[in-house]
Amino acid sequence: MSESESFFGDPDPIFADKELLRVSHLPEGDRIIGRDQELQKLANAIKDAQRGGTPNNVLIYGKTGTGKSLCSKYITRDLTQAAADNGIKVGVAYVDCFQESTETQTVRTIAQALNDPVQTDITVPHTGVSTSDYYRRLWDILDARLDVGLVILDEIDKLEDDNVLMQLSRAAEAGKVTESTLGVIGISNKIRYKDSLNERVKSSLSERDFVFPPYDANQLREILRSRADAFREGILDEDLIPKVAALAAKEHGDARKAIDILRYAGEIADEHGDDTVRVEYVDEAHDREEQARLSELIAKQPEHSKYLLQALSLQVQEAHDDNSAIPTKDVYSMYELVCERNGVDPLKMRRVRDLLSELAFLSLIEQERKGRGKGKGAHTVNQLVDEPEVVVEACKSA
DNA sequence: TCTCCACTGGAATCCAAGGCGG
DNA sequence: CCGCCTTGGATTCCAGTGGAGA
């Protein structure tokens, strides 16, 4: 790559089209690997929509990185086009229930995604109106500009209550919408999710359910090869893709992880000024991937949760024992210091306990209740799941 | 086995931000 | 513009818990 000197610097020596290595990159149909059956089943479930009929509601299960979101997005996009050829207007709303976990937020997001203010003359404000108002606007939007609305609820198990599912799945029969119809695609990591639903929602929501199995090493290898165009010709070490695929297959067959590791390996080669992406970079790339995933999760947390994580990390470091469990009270006093250092007012104890149990729910920390003996009552101790140094680093970058 | 009491966690309440109808 | 309503985060209040020490 040294022959093309330019005032604007050399072209990227490693990547030809890095976009291909973004996880959100939606490949063309022939490039979704090893999911032909699943795509066909999904298509069958919702195919009525392309003639304006009501699609079946679907629940999809599978571990992270098994292509659930990808296939849902792909198939709904395909359906929207096929329907448009029949003169049927299909709208797709994608909701990440991790981010929009309350009923109000979910309805609002759906309404915003399906709305076109110019066409419907309906506004969907960010705050200030009641939940039922959001519902009413959503129904109006559906009737006004669509024949079929498809709602993808990703990480559906993170929803706080299932009222929204009830409303969505029964919208048509309850006469909320008359000119249009509605289908729901729910995506869950937890295979037992269905058991937590009440009977009515369960029967209407999971008319069909599918399980996406983890990718095996062969499929992962193929997936990685299909994205190898992201790199310049011939710079990948021969054993690189098989090694990354084997690593990811061992860890739950997560394709997203595999792609991320491949990208990091490329970046490491770039930093070393190396013109080959060597197989030796894989371990470091793996570390980076784990750190990045943690940072991403921590970055999504509220400000004070980050301070709490920092406080807990500091105490664990002070204790010189990565597995030491810190009582909530001690975490709180350290947290007050962290807040002071950052120039913010600390939250009260009660609120902090809520945030801590939320962090425990996300498996960023572990909590255990302990007794303390006479006159001491019960209390909770908190433990970091990850290395304190890593957590502190993640909090800083977030 | 009983008791003690700090900590837990549910519930009520407050507050800020923001839309809506009059 | 004003009063009223909604949501969601934070605070306040308080009854209940639970396990080591007696």
GROMACS .gro file of C-alpha atoms in nm, chain A residues 109-357:
model
  249
  109THR     CA    1  -4.187   0.481   2.042
  110ILE     CA    2  -4.420   0.273   1.827
  111ALA     CA    3  -4.640   0.572   1.752
  112GLN     CA    4  -4.340   0.786   1.662
  113ALA     CA    5  -4.196   0.518   1.436
  114LEU     CA    6  -4.519   0.468   1.244
  115ASN     CA    7  -4.620   0.832   1.228
  116ASP     CA    8  -4.572   1.073   0.944
  117PRO     CA    9  -4.683   1.412   1.078
  118VAL     CA   10  -4.715   1.562   0.731
  119GLN     CA   11  -4.955   1.291   0.624
  120THR     CA   12  -5.155   1.231   0.940
  121ASP     CA   13  -5.148   1.572   1.105
  122ILE     CA   14  -5.095   1.390   1.435
  123THR     CA   15  -4.809   1.479   1.667
  124VAL     CA   16  -4.647   1.239   1.911
  125PRO     CA   17  -4.487   1.457   2.179
  126HIS     CA   18  -4.202   1.323   2.385
  127THR     CA   19  -4.369   1.395   2.717
  128GLY     CA   20  -4.674   1.561   2.858
  129VAL     CA   21  -4.957   1.336   2.749
  130SER     CA   22  -5.102   1.034   2.921
  131THR     CA   23  -5.044   0.675   2.824
  132SER     CA   24  -5.399   0.634   2.700
  133ASP     CA   25  -5.346   0.943   2.488
  134TYR     CA   26  -5.044   0.780   2.324
  135TYR     CA   27  -5.255   0.474   2.253
  136ARG     CA   28  -5.531   0.682   2.098
  137ARG     CA   29  -5.282   0.855   1.873
  138LEU     CA   30  -5.125   0.527   1.775
  139TRP     CA   31  -5.462   0.385   1.665
  140ASP     CA   32  -5.538   0.704   1.473
  141ILE     CA   33  -5.202   0.686   1.298
  142LEU     CA   34  -5.255   0.324   1.201
  143ASP     CA   35  -5.597   0.392   1.057
  144ALA     CA   36  -5.490   0.709   0.887
  145ARG     CA   37  -5.190   0.594   0.689
  146LEU     CA   38  -5.134   0.219   0.707
  147ASP     CA   39  -5.303  -0.105   0.620
  148VAL     CA   40  -5.082  -0.316   0.841
  149GLY     CA   41  -4.857  -0.219   1.131
  150LEU     CA   42  -4.581  -0.454   1.235
  151VAL     CA   43  -4.423  -0.404   1.574
  152ILE     CA   44  -4.090  -0.567   1.657
  153LEU     CA   45  -4.036  -0.577   2.033
  154ASP     CA   46  -3.673  -0.664   2.090
  155GLU     CA   47  -3.569  -0.784   2.437
  156ILE     CA   48  -3.937  -0.814   2.519
  157ASP     CA   49  -3.854  -0.976   2.852
  158LYS     CA   50  -3.725  -0.639   2.974
  159LEU     CA   51  -4.073  -0.486   2.962
  160GLU     CA   52  -4.197  -0.389   3.307
  161ASP     CA   53  -4.553  -0.499   3.249
  162ASP     CA   54  -4.739  -0.677   2.976
  163ASN     CA   55  -5.030  -0.438   2.947
  164VAL     CA   56  -4.886  -0.300   2.627
  165LEU     CA   57  -4.876  -0.652   2.482
  166MET     CA   58  -5.238  -0.700   2.574
  167GLN     CA   59  -5.337  -0.375   2.406
  168LEU     CA   60  -5.138  -0.441   2.090
  169SER     CA   61  -5.245  -0.799   2.044
  170ARG     CA   62  -5.612  -0.717   2.092
  171ALA     CA   63  -5.629  -0.383   1.917
  172ALA     CA   64  -5.823  -0.510   1.618
  173GLU     CA   65  -6.076  -0.725   1.800
  174ALA     CA   66  -6.137  -0.455   2.056
  175GLY     CA   67  -6.231  -0.225   1.770
  176LYS     CA   68  -5.952   0.023   1.841
  177VAL     CA   69  -5.850   0.016   1.479
  178THR     CA   70  -6.093  -0.039   1.196
  179GLU     CA   71  -5.913   0.047   0.875
  180SER     CA   72  -5.594  -0.139   0.958
  181THR     CA   73  -5.451  -0.433   1.143
  182LEU     CA   74  -5.155  -0.504   1.364
  183GLY     CA   75  -4.896  -0.776   1.415
  184VAL     CA   76  -4.639  -0.820   1.689
  185ILE     CA   77  -4.300  -0.989   1.665
  186GLY     CA   78  -4.157  -1.041   2.012
  187ILE     CA   79  -3.792  -1.126   2.060
  188SER     CA   80  -3.661  -1.273   2.384
  189ASN     CA   81  -3.332  -1.410   2.509
  190LYS     CA   82  -3.508  -1.601   2.781
  191ILE     CA   83  -3.663  -1.925   2.670
  192ARG     CA   84  -3.893  -1.928   2.974
  193TYR     CA   85  -4.030  -1.583   2.898
  194LYS     CA   86  -4.367  -1.715   2.785
  195ASP     CA   87  -4.434  -1.869   3.127
  196SER     CA   88  -4.432  -1.526   3.289
  197LEU     CA   89  -4.716  -1.398   3.071
  198ASN     CA   90  -5.078  -1.414   3.173
  199GLU     CA   91  -5.302  -1.655   2.983
  200ARG     CA   92  -5.479  -1.404   2.763
  201VAL     CA   93  -5.163  -1.239   2.641
  202LYS     CA   94  -4.989  -1.570   2.601
  203SER     CA   95  -5.249  -1.717   2.369
  204SER     CA   96  -5.281  -1.414   2.147
  205LEU     CA   97  -4.916  -1.314   2.141
  206SER     CA   98  -4.756  -1.646   2.069
  207GLU     CA   99  -4.963  -1.778   1.783
  208ARG     CA  100  -4.632  -1.900   1.648
  209ASP     CA  101  -4.306  -1.932   1.830
  210PHE     CA  102  -3.963  -2.015   1.702
  211VAL     CA  103  -3.632  -2.093   1.862
  212PHE     CA  104  -3.316  -1.972   1.693
  213PRO     CA  105  -3.037  -2.218   1.775
  214PRO     CA  106  -2.683  -2.089   1.833
  215TYR     CA  107  -2.456  -2.084   1.530
  216ASP     CA  108  -2.206  -2.366   1.508
  217ALA     CA  109  -1.842  -2.309   1.417
  218ASN     CA  110  -1.904  -2.383   1.049
  219GLN     CA  111  -2.182  -2.130   1.020
  220LEU     CA  112  -1.980  -1.870   1.206
  221ARG     CA  113  -1.693  -1.929   0.970
  222GLU     CA  114  -1.923  -1.874   0.676
  223ILE     CA  115  -2.067  -1.559   0.831
  224LEU     CA  116  -1.721  -1.418   0.886
  225ARG     CA  117  -1.613  -1.509   0.534
  226SER     CA  118  -1.920  -1.335   0.396
  227ARG     CA  119  -1.803  -1.018   0.565
  228ALA     CA  120  -1.437  -1.058   0.477
  229ASP     CA  121  -1.487  -0.809   0.194
  230ALA     CA  122  -1.461  -0.547   0.464
  231PHE     CA  123  -1.088  -0.607   0.456
  232ARG     CA  124  -0.844  -0.542   0.175
  233GLU     CA  125  -0.769  -0.839  -0.042
  234GLY     CA  126  -0.535  -1.101   0.099
  235ILE     CA  127  -0.441  -0.938   0.426
  236LEU     CA  128  -0.622  -1.183   0.652
  237ASP     CA  129  -0.407  -1.453   0.803
  238GLU     CA  130  -0.525  -1.786   0.672
  239ASP     CA  131  -0.611  -1.925   1.014
  240LEU     CA  132  -0.770  -1.605   1.144
  241ILE     CA  133  -1.133  -1.666   1.055
  242PRO     CA  134  -1.135  -2.030   1.170
  243LYS     CA  135  -0.983  -1.928   1.501
  244VAL     CA  136  -1.232  -1.648   1.563
  245ALA     CA  137  -1.518  -1.877   1.463
  246ALA     CA  138  -1.401  -2.149   1.698
  247LEU     CA  139  -1.367  -1.902   1.983
  248ALA     CA  140  -1.715  -1.760   1.932
  249ALA     CA  141  -1.869  -2.104   1.887
  250LYS     CA  142  -1.731  -2.204   2.223
  251GLU     CA  143  -1.898  -1.900   2.374
  252HIS     CA  144  -2.263  -1.965   2.287
  253GLY     CA  145  -2.236  -1.930   1.910
  254ASP     CA  146  -2.271  -1.554   1.921
  255ALA     CA  147  -2.229  -1.411   1.571
  256ARG     CA  148  -2.221  -1.054   1.690
  257LYS     CA  149  -1.929  -1.137   1.913
  258ALA     CA  150  -1.749  -1.312   1.629
  259ILE     CA  151  -1.787  -1.012   1.399
  260ASP     CA  152  -1.675  -0.772   1.670
  261ILE     CA  153  -1.365  -0.978   1.744
  262LEU     CA  154  -1.278  -0.983   1.375
  263ARG     CA  155  -1.310  -0.608   1.355
  264TYR     CA  156  -1.094  -0.553   1.663
  265ALA     CA  157  -0.831  -0.785   1.523
  266GLY     CA  158  -0.820  -0.563   1.216
  267GLU     CA  159  -0.791  -0.250   1.427
  268ILE     CA  160  -0.507  -0.400   1.628
  269ALA     CA  161  -0.320  -0.485   1.310
  270ASP     CA  162  -0.376  -0.128   1.196
  271GLU     CA  163  -0.234   0.012   1.518
  272HIS     CA  164   0.073  -0.208   1.486
  273GLY     CA  165   0.122  -0.083   1.133
  274ASP     CA  166   0.105  -0.444   1.027
  275ASP     CA  167  -0.009  -0.529   0.676
  276THR     CA  168  -0.145  -0.866   0.783
  277VAL     CA  169  -0.420  -0.935   1.034
  278ARG     CA  170  -0.242  -1.204   1.228
  279VAL     CA  171  -0.397  -1.487   1.419
  280GLU     CA  172  -0.196  -1.381   1.725
  281TYR     CA  173  -0.414  -1.071   1.755
  282VAL     CA  174  -0.726  -1.272   1.828
  283ASP     CA  175  -0.676  -1.302   2.203
  284GLU     CA  176  -0.624  -0.931   2.246
  285ALA     CA  177  -0.921  -0.865   2.019
  286HIS     CA  178  -1.127  -1.093   2.239
  287ASP     CA  179  -1.030  -0.894   2.547
  288ARG     CA  180  -1.122  -0.571   2.374
  289GLU     CA  181  -1.457  -0.711   2.273
  290GLU     CA  182  -1.542  -0.800   2.632
  291GLN     CA  183  -1.432  -0.460   2.758
  292ALA     CA  184  -1.633  -0.287   2.486
  293ARG     CA  185  -1.945  -0.487   2.561
  294LEU     CA  186  -1.918  -0.398   2.928
  295SER     CA  187  -1.860  -0.030   2.848
  296GLU     CA  188  -2.164  -0.027   2.627
  297LEU     CA  189  -2.381  -0.173   2.899
  298ILE     CA  190  -2.244   0.067   3.159
  299ALA     CA  191  -2.279   0.363   2.926
  300LYS     CA  192  -2.653   0.303   2.911
  301GLN     CA  193  -2.684   0.327   3.289
  302PRO     CA  194  -2.802   0.640   3.466
  303GLU     CA  195  -2.532   0.876   3.590
  304HIS     CA  196  -2.565   0.773   3.952
  305SER     CA  197  -2.548   0.403   3.876
  306LYS     CA  198  -2.207   0.470   3.725
  307TYR     CA  199  -2.095   0.651   4.039
  308LEU     CA  200  -2.215   0.353   4.239
  309LEU     CA  201  -2.018   0.114   4.024
  310GLN     CA  202  -1.711   0.330   4.068
  311ALA     CA  203  -1.762   0.343   4.445
  312LEU     CA  204  -1.797  -0.032   4.462
  313SER     CA  205  -1.489  -0.082   4.244
  314LEU     CA  206  -1.284   0.147   4.463
  315GLN     CA  207  -1.381  -0.043   4.774
  316VAL     CA  208  -1.306  -0.376   4.615
  317GLN     CA  209  -0.965  -0.244   4.514
  318GLU     CA  210  -0.906  -0.116   4.865
  319ALA     CA  211  -0.991  -0.458   5.005
  320HIS     CA  212  -0.729  -0.616   4.775
  321ASP     CA  213  -0.965  -0.900   4.711
  322ASP     CA  214  -1.161  -0.906   4.390
  323ASN     CA  215  -1.433  -1.116   4.547
  324SER     CA  216  -1.488  -0.913   4.860
  325ALA     CA  217  -1.849  -0.832   4.933
  326ILE     CA  218  -1.923  -0.477   5.043
  327PRO     CA  219  -2.225  -0.389   5.260
  328THR     CA  220  -2.461  -0.137   5.103
  329LYS     CA  221  -2.391   0.115   5.377
  330ASP     CA  222  -2.018   0.115   5.299
  331VAL     CA  223  -2.086   0.145   4.929
  332TYR     CA  224  -2.306   0.440   5.009
  333SER     CA  225  -2.041   0.632   5.203
  334MET     CA  226  -1.789   0.575   4.925
  335TYR     CA  227  -2.053   0.678   4.676
  336GLU     CA  228  -2.099   1.005   4.862
  337LEU     CA  229  -1.727   1.070   4.820
  338VAL     CA  230  -1.739   0.989   4.450
  339CYS     CA  231  -2.030   1.228   4.408
  340GLU     CA  232  -1.848   1.501   4.593
  341ARG     CA  233  -1.542   1.454   4.374
  342ASN     CA  234  -1.763   1.487   4.067
  343GLY     CA  235  -1.944   1.787   4.207
  344VAL     CA  236  -2.291   1.634   4.216
  345ASP     CA  237  -2.539   1.594   4.499
  346PRO     CA  238  -2.562   1.233   4.612
  347LEU     CA  239  -2.897   1.058   4.603
  348LYS     CA  240  -3.056   0.938   4.923
  349MET     CA  241  -3.000   0.590   5.056
  350ARG     CA  242  -3.339   0.460   4.950
  351ARG     CA  243  -3.290   0.551   4.589
  352VAL     CA  244  -2.939   0.409   4.591
  353ARG     CA  245  -3.073   0.073   4.704
  354ASP     CA  246  -3.309   0.072   4.409
  355LEU     CA  247  -3.026   0.150   4.168
  356LEU     CA  248  -2.810  -0.123   4.319
  357SER     CA  249  -3.079  -0.384   4.281
   0.00000   0.00000   0.00000
